[in-house]
Amino acid sequence: MIGRNDVCWCGSGKKWKKCHYPQEPNKAEASPSELYFTRYGIILKTPQQIAGIRRSCHLAAQILDATCRMAKAGVTTMELNDYAHELHLKAGAIPAPLGYGSPPFPKSICTSLNEVICHGIPDYRPLQDGDILNIDVTCILDGYYGDCSRMVCIGDVDAEKQRVVDVSYKCLMRSLDILAPGLAINKIGDVIQSYAEDHNCSVVTQFVGHGVGLRFHEPPQVPHHRTQIDTPLAAGMIFTIEPMINAGKKEAVIDKHDKWTARTIDNKPSAQWEHTVLITDAGYEVLTLL
Ligand code: MF3
Ligand code: CO
Ligand code: CO
Protein backbone atom coordinates (compact mmCIF):
# COMPACT_ATOMS: atom_id res chain seq x y z
CA MET A 1 0.00 0.00 0.00
CA ILE A 2 1.45 3.38 -1.04
CA GLY A 3 1.81 6.07 1.68
CA ARG A 4 1.23 9.82 1.23
CA ASN A 5 4.95 10.57 1.64
CA ASP A 6 6.14 7.79 -0.68
CA VAL A 7 7.43 8.65 -4.13
CA CYS A 8 4.55 8.72 -6.62
CA TRP A 9 4.00 5.61 -8.73
CA CYS A 10 3.95 7.69 -11.94
CA GLY A 11 7.74 8.19 -11.87
CA SER A 12 7.68 11.97 -11.37
CA GLY A 13 10.03 11.72 -8.39
CA LYS A 14 7.57 13.84 -6.37
CA LYS A 15 5.77 12.66 -3.22
CA TRP A 16 2.50 10.87 -3.87
CA LYS A 17 0.57 13.48 -1.84
CA LYS A 18 1.95 16.25 -4.13
CA CYS A 19 1.33 14.31 -7.32
CA HIS A 20 -1.35 11.70 -8.14
CA TYR A 21 -2.84 11.42 -4.62
CA PRO A 22 -5.41 9.98 -3.96
CA GLN A 23 -5.21 7.98 -7.21
CA GLU A 24 -3.77 4.54 -6.35
CA PRO A 25 -1.32 2.70 -8.61
CA ASN A 26 -3.21 0.39 -10.96
CA LYS A 27 -1.99 -3.15 -10.23
CA ALA A 28 -3.78 -4.76 -13.19
CA GLU A 29 -2.11 -2.72 -15.91
CA ALA A 30 1.11 -1.50 -14.33
CA SER A 31 3.09 0.77 -16.66
CA PRO A 32 6.82 0.16 -17.18
CA SER A 33 7.50 3.16 -14.88
CA GLU A 34 5.46 1.68 -12.04
CA LEU A 35 7.01 -1.72 -12.58
CA TYR A 36 10.61 -0.47 -12.60
CA PHE A 37 10.04 1.72 -9.60
CA THR A 38 8.36 -0.90 -7.45
CA ARG A 39 10.62 -3.75 -8.54
CA TYR A 40 14.02 -2.03 -8.72
CA GLY A 41 13.60 1.51 -7.33
CA ILE A 42 14.55 2.77 -10.80
CA ILE A 43 12.86 5.96 -12.02
CA LEU A 44 12.20 5.82 -15.76
CA LYS A 45 12.43 9.45 -16.81
CA THR A 46 9.57 11.37 -18.44
CA PRO A 47 10.18 13.33 -21.68
CA GLN A 48 10.28 16.55 -19.65
CA GLN A 49 12.84 15.13 -17.21
CA ILE A 50 14.91 13.80 -20.12
CA ALA A 51 15.00 17.26 -21.70
CA GLY A 52 16.26 18.79 -18.42
CA ILE A 53 18.85 16.08 -17.81
CA ARG A 54 20.05 16.36 -21.43
CA ARG A 55 20.76 20.09 -20.90
CA SER A 56 22.58 19.43 -17.64
CA CYS A 57 24.66 16.65 -19.21
CA HIS A 58 25.60 18.88 -22.12
CA LEU A 59 26.74 21.59 -19.72
CA ALA A 60 28.78 19.06 -17.70
CA ALA A 61 30.49 17.93 -20.92
CA GLN A 62 31.33 21.53 -21.86
CA ILE A 63 32.74 22.35 -18.41
CA LEU A 64 34.75 19.12 -18.45
CA ASP A 65 36.15 19.90 -21.91
CA ALA A 66 37.17 23.44 -20.96
CA THR A 67 38.77 22.24 -17.70
CA CYS A 68 40.70 19.45 -19.43
CA ARG A 69 42.13 22.00 -21.83
CA MET A 70 43.54 23.98 -18.88
CA ALA A 71 45.33 20.90 -17.49
CA LYS A 72 49.02 21.40 -18.37
CA ALA A 73 52.35 20.96 -16.55
CA GLY A 74 52.71 23.63 -13.83
CA VAL A 75 48.95 24.10 -13.32
CA THR A 76 47.55 22.95 -9.95
CA THR A 77 44.38 20.91 -9.59
CA MET A 78 43.12 23.71 -7.30
CA GLU A 79 43.33 26.10 -10.26
CA LEU A 80 41.34 23.59 -12.33
CA ASN A 81 38.78 23.36 -9.52
CA ASP A 82 38.39 27.13 -9.25
CA TYR A 83 38.05 27.50 -13.02
CA ALA A 84 35.42 24.73 -13.24
CA HIS A 85 33.59 26.22 -10.25
CA GLU A 86 33.33 29.61 -12.04
CA LEU A 87 32.04 27.95 -15.22
CA HIS A 88 29.24 26.31 -13.20
CA LEU A 89 28.21 29.63 -11.68
CA LYS A 90 28.34 31.48 -15.02
CA ALA A 91 25.96 28.88 -16.49
CA GLY A 92 23.56 29.15 -13.54
CA ALA A 93 24.52 25.65 -12.34
CA ILE A 94 25.75 24.14 -9.07
CA PRO A 95 28.79 21.82 -8.84
CA ALA A 96 27.27 18.66 -7.32
CA PRO A 97 30.40 17.39 -5.50
CA LEU A 98 30.76 20.50 -3.29
CA GLY A 99 29.43 19.55 0.14
CA TYR A 100 28.19 16.13 -1.08
CA GLY A 101 28.20 13.10 1.23
CA SER A 102 29.73 12.65 4.64
CA PRO A 103 32.20 13.97 5.42
CA PRO A 104 31.14 16.65 2.91
CA PHE A 105 33.32 16.58 -0.23
CA PRO A 106 35.32 19.82 0.06
CA LYS A 107 35.71 20.85 -3.61
CA SER A 108 33.67 21.32 -6.80
CA ILE A 109 35.25 18.66 -9.04
CA CYS A 110 37.19 15.44 -8.48
CA THR A 111 40.80 15.34 -9.70
CA SER A 112 42.36 11.87 -9.52
CA LEU A 113 46.09 11.63 -10.32
CA ASN A 114 48.13 8.55 -11.25
CA GLU A 115 47.49 5.89 -8.52
CA VAL A 116 44.29 7.66 -7.38
CA ILE A 117 41.31 5.63 -8.62
CA CYS A 118 38.58 8.23 -7.99
CA HIS A 119 37.34 10.98 -5.64
CA GLY A 120 40.69 12.81 -5.59
CA ILE A 121 40.49 16.24 -3.93
CA PRO A 122 41.97 19.25 -5.78
CA ASP A 123 45.12 20.60 -4.08
CA TYR A 124 48.20 22.78 -4.63
CA ARG A 125 50.50 20.21 -6.26
CA PRO A 126 51.45 21.44 -9.77
CA LEU A 127 50.84 18.92 -12.56
CA GLN A 128 54.08 17.34 -13.83
CA ASP A 129 55.24 15.86 -17.08
CA GLY A 130 54.32 12.15 -16.99
CA ASP A 131 51.16 12.54 -14.85
CA ILE A 132 47.81 11.05 -15.83
CA LEU A 133 44.80 12.91 -14.44
CA ASN A 134 41.07 12.12 -14.29
CA ILE A 135 38.79 15.15 -14.08
CA ASP A 136 35.20 14.36 -13.02
CA VAL A 137 32.48 17.01 -13.41
CA THR A 138 28.91 16.66 -12.13
CA CYS A 139 26.66 19.69 -12.45
CA ILE A 140 23.14 20.45 -11.26
CA LEU A 141 21.19 22.60 -13.73
CA ASP A 142 17.55 23.44 -12.95
CA GLY A 143 17.64 20.56 -10.43
CA TYR A 144 18.88 17.97 -12.98
CA TYR A 145 22.22 16.14 -12.73
CA GLY A 146 24.78 15.41 -15.46
CA ASP A 147 27.95 13.40 -14.70
CA CYS A 148 31.06 12.77 -16.84
CA SER A 149 34.82 12.37 -16.58
CA ARG A 150 37.88 12.03 -18.77
CA MET A 151 41.61 11.41 -18.60
CA VAL A 152 44.29 13.93 -19.52
CA CYS A 153 47.93 12.95 -20.12
CA ILE A 154 50.45 15.60 -19.07
CA GLY A 155 53.38 15.55 -21.52
CA ASP A 156 54.93 12.15 -22.14
CA VAL A 157 53.54 9.32 -20.01
CA ASP A 158 55.09 5.88 -19.56
CA ALA A 159 53.73 2.75 -21.24
CA GLU A 160 51.92 1.46 -18.13
CA LYS A 161 50.02 4.72 -17.68
CA GLN A 162 49.21 4.94 -21.37
CA ARG A 163 47.86 1.39 -21.17
CA VAL A 164 45.34 2.12 -18.38
CA VAL A 165 44.26 5.35 -20.09
CA ASP A 166 43.63 3.58 -23.42
CA VAL A 167 42.10 0.42 -21.93
CA SER A 168 39.64 2.33 -19.71
CA TYR A 169 38.54 4.42 -22.71
CA LYS A 170 37.99 1.32 -24.84
CA CYS A 171 36.13 -0.38 -21.99
CA LEU A 172 33.68 2.53 -21.82
CA MET A 173 33.22 2.73 -25.60
CA ARG A 174 32.72 -1.02 -26.02
CA SER A 175 30.11 -1.08 -23.26
CA LEU A 176 28.21 1.81 -24.86
CA ASP A 177 28.11 -0.09 -28.16
CA ILE A 178 25.91 -2.88 -26.80
CA LEU A 179 23.30 -0.74 -24.98
CA ALA A 180 19.66 -1.34 -25.92
CA PRO A 181 16.35 -1.85 -24.12
CA GLY A 182 16.05 -5.43 -22.88
CA LEU A 183 19.81 -5.93 -22.45
CA ALA A 184 20.69 -7.42 -19.04
CA ILE A 185 22.67 -4.88 -17.04
CA ASN A 186 25.44 -7.41 -16.29
CA LYS A 187 26.37 -7.54 -19.99
CA ILE A 188 28.04 -4.16 -19.38
CA GLY A 189 30.40 -5.62 -16.77
CA ASP A 190 31.03 -8.70 -18.94
CA VAL A 191 32.28 -6.57 -21.83
CA ILE A 192 34.40 -4.33 -19.60
CA GLN A 193 36.05 -7.09 -17.55
CA SER A 194 36.82 -9.20 -20.63
CA TYR A 195 38.48 -6.32 -22.45
CA ALA A 196 40.42 -5.14 -19.38
CA GLU A 197 41.74 -8.61 -18.51
CA ASP A 198 42.64 -9.32 -22.14
CA HIS A 199 44.84 -6.23 -21.92
CA ASN A 200 46.58 -7.05 -18.66
CA CYS A 201 44.49 -4.73 -16.48
CA SER A 202 42.08 -5.22 -13.56
CA VAL A 203 38.61 -3.77 -12.93
CA VAL A 204 37.77 -1.91 -9.71
CA THR A 205 34.72 -3.48 -8.06
CA GLN A 206 34.34 -1.19 -5.01
CA PHE A 207 32.88 1.66 -7.10
CA VAL A 208 30.17 1.29 -9.74
CA GLY A 209 28.21 3.33 -12.27
CA HIS A 210 24.81 4.57 -11.14
CA GLY A 211 21.42 5.89 -12.08
CA VAL A 212 21.52 9.69 -12.24
CA GLY A 213 19.36 12.65 -13.22
CA LEU A 214 16.98 13.57 -10.43
CA ARG A 215 19.63 12.84 -7.79
CA PHE A 216 23.43 12.39 -7.88
CA HIS A 217 23.27 8.65 -7.23
CA GLU A 218 20.05 6.69 -7.92
CA PRO A 219 19.32 3.02 -8.55
CA PRO A 220 20.42 0.98 -10.38
CA GLN A 221 24.04 0.24 -9.55
CA VAL A 222 26.01 -0.44 -12.73
CA PRO A 223 28.95 -2.75 -11.96
CA HIS A 224 31.92 -2.70 -14.33
CA HIS A 225 32.85 -6.29 -13.45
CA ARG A 226 31.08 -9.64 -13.97
CA THR A 227 27.99 -10.10 -11.76
CA GLN A 228 24.70 -12.00 -11.62
CA ILE A 229 22.60 -8.80 -11.74
CA ASP A 230 20.43 -9.26 -14.82
CA THR A 231 17.98 -6.33 -14.55
CA PRO A 232 16.86 -5.57 -18.12
CA LEU A 233 17.54 -2.07 -19.43
CA ALA A 234 14.40 -0.10 -20.34
CA ALA A 235 13.71 3.03 -22.38
CA GLY A 236 13.80 6.07 -20.10
CA MET A 237 16.61 4.74 -17.87
CA ILE A 238 19.46 7.22 -17.37
CA PHE A 239 22.70 6.02 -15.77
CA THR A 240 26.46 6.37 -15.89
CA ILE A 241 29.11 3.94 -17.04
CA GLU A 242 32.48 4.87 -15.53
CA PRO A 243 34.95 1.97 -15.53
CA MET A 244 37.96 2.36 -13.22
CA ILE A 245 40.79 0.26 -14.63
CA ASN A 246 44.02 -0.54 -12.78
CA ALA A 247 47.44 -1.55 -14.11
CA GLY A 248 47.97 -3.82 -11.09
CA LYS A 249 45.64 -5.13 -8.38
CA LYS A 250 41.97 -4.15 -8.44
CA GLU A 251 41.67 -3.22 -4.74
CA ALA A 252 40.98 0.36 -3.66
CA VAL A 253 42.10 1.87 -0.34
CA ILE A 254 40.32 4.97 0.98
CA ASP A 255 42.48 7.71 2.51
CA LYS A 256 42.31 7.50 6.32
CA HIS A 257 42.48 11.26 6.79
CA ASP A 258 40.22 12.77 4.10
CA LYS A 259 37.86 9.71 3.84
CA TRP A 260 37.47 10.28 0.07
CA THR A 261 40.65 9.74 -1.98
CA ALA A 262 40.61 6.14 -3.27
CA ARG A 263 44.05 4.80 -4.24
CA THR A 264 45.27 1.53 -5.69
CA ILE A 265 46.58 -0.84 -3.01
CA ASP A 266 49.86 -1.35 -4.93
CA ASN A 267 50.28 2.31 -5.98
CA LYS A 268 50.14 1.32 -9.64
CA PRO A 269 48.28 3.68 -11.98
CA SER A 270 44.51 3.73 -12.48
CA ALA A 271 42.35 5.42 -15.12
CA GLN A 272 38.65 6.17 -15.66
CA TRP A 273 36.32 7.64 -18.27
CA GLU A 274 32.63 8.35 -17.63
CA HIS A 275 29.52 9.14 -19.66
CA THR A 276 25.86 9.55 -18.72
CA VAL A 277 23.59 7.60 -21.10
CA LEU A 278 19.86 7.40 -21.85
CA ILE A 279 18.25 4.15 -22.97
CA THR A 280 15.84 4.84 -25.87
CA ASP A 281 13.35 2.69 -27.81
CA ALA A 282 15.89 2.60 -30.64
CA GLY A 283 18.96 1.90 -28.48
CA TYR A 284 20.79 4.59 -26.53
CA GLU A 285 21.92 8.20 -26.50
CA VAL A 286 25.13 9.43 -24.87
CA LEU A 287 24.00 12.57 -23.05
CA THR A 288 27.45 13.87 -22.06
CA LEU A 289 28.80 14.47 -25.58
CA LEU A 290 29.87 17.98 -26.62
N1 MF3 B 1 31.26 12.10 -9.93
C1 MF3 B 1 31.48 10.92 -9.15
C2 MF3 B 1 30.71 9.82 -9.84
O1 MF3 B 1 30.96 9.61 -10.97
C3 MF3 B 1 31.04 11.05 -7.73
C4 MF3 B 1 31.84 12.01 -6.97
S1 MF3 B 1 31.22 12.10 -5.38
C5 MF3 B 1 32.12 13.36 -4.74
O2 MF3 B 1 29.82 9.20 -9.34
F1 MF3 B 1 31.57 13.70 -3.67
F2 MF3 B 1 33.36 12.98 -4.63
F3 MF3 B 1 32.08 14.35 -5.60
CO1 CO C 1 29.20 8.96 -11.78
CO1 CO D 1 31.45 11.36 -12.09
XYZ file of C-alpha atoms and ligand atoms in Angstrom:
304
model
C 0.000 0.000 0.000
C 1.449 3.383 -1.044
C 1.813 6.068 1.677
C 1.232 9.825 1.233
C 4.949 10.574 1.643
C 6.143 7.791 -0.684
C 7.433 8.650 -4.133
C 4.553 8.720 -6.622
C 3.996 5.607 -8.728
C 3.954 7.693 -11.936
C 7.736 8.190 -11.867
C 7.676 11.969 -11.369
C 10.027 11.721 -8.391
C 7.565 13.841 -6.368
C 5.771 12.661 -3.223
C 2.497 10.867 -3.867
C 0.570 13.484 -1.838
C 1.947 16.250 -4.126
C 1.329 14.307 -7.322
C -1.355 11.700 -8.135
C -2.836 11.417 -4.618
C -5.414 9.980 -3.961
C -5.207 7.981 -7.208
C -3.766 4.536 -6.352
C -1.318 2.700 -8.610
C -3.206 0.393 -10.960
C -1.989 -3.151 -10.229
C -3.777 -4.755 -13.190
C -2.106 -2.721 -15.909
C 1.107 -1.500 -14.330
C 3.086 0.765 -16.659
C 6.820 0.157 -17.183
C 7.501 3.161 -14.882
C 5.459 1.681 -12.045
C 7.013 -1.718 -12.578
C 10.612 -0.472 -12.604
C 10.038 1.723 -9.599
C 8.361 -0.900 -7.447
C 10.622 -3.755 -8.541
C 14.018 -2.026 -8.720
C 13.599 1.514 -7.334
C 14.552 2.771 -10.805
C 12.861 5.965 -12.021
C 12.202 5.815 -15.760
C 12.426 9.450 -16.807
C 9.565 11.371 -18.442
C 10.179 13.329 -21.679
C 10.284 16.553 -19.651
C 12.844 15.131 -17.208
C 14.908 13.799 -20.122
C 14.997 17.263 -21.703
C 16.255 18.795 -18.424
C 18.852 16.081 -17.809
C 20.049 16.362 -21.425
C 20.760 20.091 -20.897
C 22.580 19.425 -17.635
C 24.659 16.651 -19.209
C 25.603 18.880 -22.119
C 26.745 21.589 -19.718
C 28.778 19.063 -17.698
C 30.495 17.928 -20.920
C 31.332 21.526 -21.857
C 32.735 22.345 -18.414
C 34.750 19.120 -18.454
C 36.153 19.903 -21.910
C 37.170 23.442 -20.957
C 38.768 22.243 -17.703
C 40.699 19.452 -19.428
C 42.130 22.004 -21.832
C 43.544 23.975 -18.881
C 45.332 20.903 -17.493
C 49.025 21.400 -18.373
C 52.348 20.956 -16.552
C 52.711 23.626 -13.830
C 48.948 24.105 -13.316
C 47.550 22.947 -9.950
C 44.376 20.907 -9.589
C 43.116 23.712 -7.298
C 43.330 26.097 -10.260
C 41.345 23.587 -12.327
C 38.782 23.359 -9.518
C 38.388 27.135 -9.251
C 38.053 27.503 -13.025
C 35.417 24.733 -13.237
C 33.586 26.225 -10.252
C 33.332 29.612 -12.039
C 32.042 27.947 -15.218
C 29.240 26.307 -13.204
C 28.207 29.632 -11.681
C 28.343 31.480 -15.018
C 25.964 28.877 -16.493
C 23.560 29.148 -13.538
C 24.519 25.655 -12.343
C 25.752 24.140 -9.073
C 28.790 21.820 -8.842
C 27.266 18.655 -7.321
C 30.404 17.392 -5.504
C 30.763 20.503 -3.293
C 29.430 19.549 0.136
C 28.193 16.133 -1.078
C 28.200 13.096 1.226
C 29.731 12.646 4.644
C 32.202 13.966 5.418
C 31.138 16.647 2.906
C 33.322 16.579 -0.228
C 35.320 19.821 0.056
C 35.710 20.851 -3.606
C 33.670 21.319 -6.802
C 35.248 18.659 -9.042
C 37.192 15.442 -8.485
C 40.797 15.338 -9.696
C 42.359 11.866 -9.519
C 46.087 11.635 -10.318
C 48.127 8.550 -11.251
C 47.490 5.894 -8.519
C 44.289 7.658 -7.382
C 41.308 5.630 -8.623
C 38.582 8.226 -7.988
C 37.335 10.985 -5.640
C 40.692 12.814 -5.593
C 40.494 16.238 -3.929
C 41.972 19.247 -5.780
C 45.119 20.596 -4.076
C 48.203 22.783 -4.635
C 50.505 20.213 -6.257
C 51.446 21.438 -9.767
C 50.843 18.917 -12.560
C 54.075 17.342 -13.825
C 55.238 15.863 -17.082
C 54.319 12.150 -16.986
C 51.159 12.541 -14.854
C 47.807 11.055 -15.830
C 44.795 12.906 -14.442
C 41.074 12.120 -14.292
C 38.788 15.145 -14.082
C 35.197 14.360 -13.020
C 32.483 17.011 -13.408
C 28.906 16.663 -12.134
C 26.656 19.691 -12.454
C 23.141 20.450 -11.265
C 21.195 22.595 -13.733
C 17.552 23.435 -12.949
C 17.642 20.563 -10.435
C 18.876 17.973 -12.980
C 22.215 16.140 -12.726
C 24.777 15.413 -15.463
C 27.952 13.403 -14.700
C 31.058 12.773 -16.839
C 34.821 12.368 -16.578
C 37.880 12.033 -18.774
C 41.614 11.410 -18.602
C 44.287 13.932 -19.518
C 47.927 12.950 -20.123
C 50.452 15.601 -19.075
C 53.376 15.546 -21.516
C 54.928 12.146 -22.138
C 53.538 9.322 -20.007
C 55.095 5.880 -19.562
C 53.733 2.749 -21.243
C 51.924 1.460 -18.135
C 50.022 4.723 -17.677
C 49.209 4.941 -21.370
C 47.856 1.389 -21.172
C 45.343 2.118 -18.385
C 44.260 5.345 -20.091
C 43.635 3.578 -23.416
C 42.097 0.419 -21.927
C 39.640 2.326 -19.706
C 38.538 4.424 -22.706
C 37.992 1.316 -24.843
C 36.125 -0.384 -21.990
C 33.685 2.527 -21.815
C 33.218 2.733 -25.597
C 32.724 -1.022 -26.018
C 30.114 -1.082 -23.256
C 28.213 1.810 -24.861
C 28.114 -0.088 -28.157
C 25.913 -2.880 -26.798
C 23.303 -0.743 -24.979
C 19.656 -1.337 -25.919
C 16.348 -1.852 -24.120
C 16.046 -5.431 -22.879
C 19.810 -5.926 -22.448
C 20.687 -7.422 -19.041
C 22.672 -4.877 -17.038
C 25.436 -7.411 -16.290
C 26.366 -7.542 -19.987
C 28.036 -4.158 -19.378
C 30.396 -5.623 -16.774
C 31.030 -8.705 -18.941
C 32.285 -6.565 -21.832
C 34.403 -4.333 -19.596
C 36.046 -7.090 -17.545
C 36.817 -9.202 -20.630
C 38.479 -6.320 -22.448
C 40.416 -5.144 -19.382
C 41.736 -8.613 -18.506
C 42.643 -9.323 -22.141
C 44.843 -6.232 -21.915
C 46.585 -7.053 -18.661
C 44.492 -4.733 -16.482
C 42.078 -5.219 -13.557
C 38.607 -3.765 -12.935
C 37.772 -1.912 -9.711
C 34.720 -3.479 -8.056
C 34.344 -1.191 -5.006
C 32.879 1.658 -7.104
C 30.165 1.291 -9.741
C 28.210 3.327 -12.271
C 24.811 4.567 -11.144
C 21.420 5.892 -12.082
C 21.521 9.688 -12.245
C 19.360 12.654 -13.223
C 16.977 13.569 -10.434
C 19.626 12.841 -7.787
C 23.428 12.394 -7.877
C 23.267 8.648 -7.232
C 20.047 6.688 -7.919
C 19.324 3.024 -8.548
C 20.423 0.984 -10.383
C 24.039 0.236 -9.552
C 26.005 -0.444 -12.735
C 28.951 -2.755 -11.956
C 31.916 -2.697 -14.332
C 32.848 -6.288 -13.445
C 31.080 -9.645 -13.966
C 27.994 -10.097 -11.759
C 24.700 -12.003 -11.619
C 22.596 -8.803 -11.742
C 20.431 -9.260 -14.820
C 17.984 -6.332 -14.550
C 16.860 -5.571 -18.115
C 17.537 -2.066 -19.425
C 14.398 -0.099 -20.338
C 13.706 3.029 -22.378
C 13.803 6.074 -20.099
C 16.605 4.743 -17.870
C 19.461 7.217 -17.368
C 22.701 6.021 -15.772
C 26.464 6.371 -15.891
C 29.111 3.937 -17.039
C 32.476 4.869 -15.534
C 34.952 1.969 -15.533
C 37.957 2.360 -13.217
C 40.788 0.262 -14.634
C 44.024 -0.540 -12.785
C 47.438 -1.548 -14.115
C 47.967 -3.819 -11.086
C 45.642 -5.132 -8.377
C 41.969 -4.153 -8.435
C 41.673 -3.215 -4.737
C 40.982 0.365 -3.659
C 42.096 1.868 -0.336
C 40.320 4.968 0.979
C 42.481 7.709 2.507
C 42.311 7.505 6.322
C 42.478 11.262 6.795
C 40.218 12.771 4.101
C 37.865 9.707 3.842
C 37.474 10.281 0.069
C 40.647 9.739 -1.975
C 40.614 6.144 -3.272
C 44.053 4.801 -4.241
C 45.273 1.530 -5.689
C 46.583 -0.843 -3.011
C 49.859 -1.349 -4.927
C 50.284 2.310 -5.977
C 50.142 1.325 -9.643
C 48.278 3.682 -11.980
C 44.507 3.726 -12.482
C 42.349 5.423 -15.117
C 38.653 6.169 -15.661
C 36.320 7.643 -18.270
C 32.634 8.351 -17.630
C 29.522 9.143 -19.663
C 25.863 9.552 -18.719
C 23.588 7.601 -21.099
C 19.856 7.397 -21.848
C 18.245 4.153 -22.975
C 15.843 4.841 -25.874
C 13.350 2.685 -27.807
C 15.895 2.600 -30.644
C 18.957 1.899 -28.475
C 20.788 4.590 -26.525
C 21.919 8.197 -26.497
C 25.130 9.425 -24.867
C 24.002 12.573 -23.055
C 27.452 13.868 -22.064
C 28.798 14.465 -25.575
C 29.870 17.981 -26.616
N 31.262 12.098 -9.927
C 31.478 10.920 -9.146
C 30.710 9.820 -9.835
O 30.963 9.611 -10.973
C 31.038 11.046 -7.731
C 31.837 12.007 -6.966
S 31.222 12.096 -5.376
C 32.118 13.363 -4.743
O 29.821 9.195 -9.336
F 31.572 13.700 -3.668
F 33.357 12.977 -4.626
F 32.083 14.348 -5.604
Co 29.199 8.960 -11.777
Co 31.445 11.357 -12.085
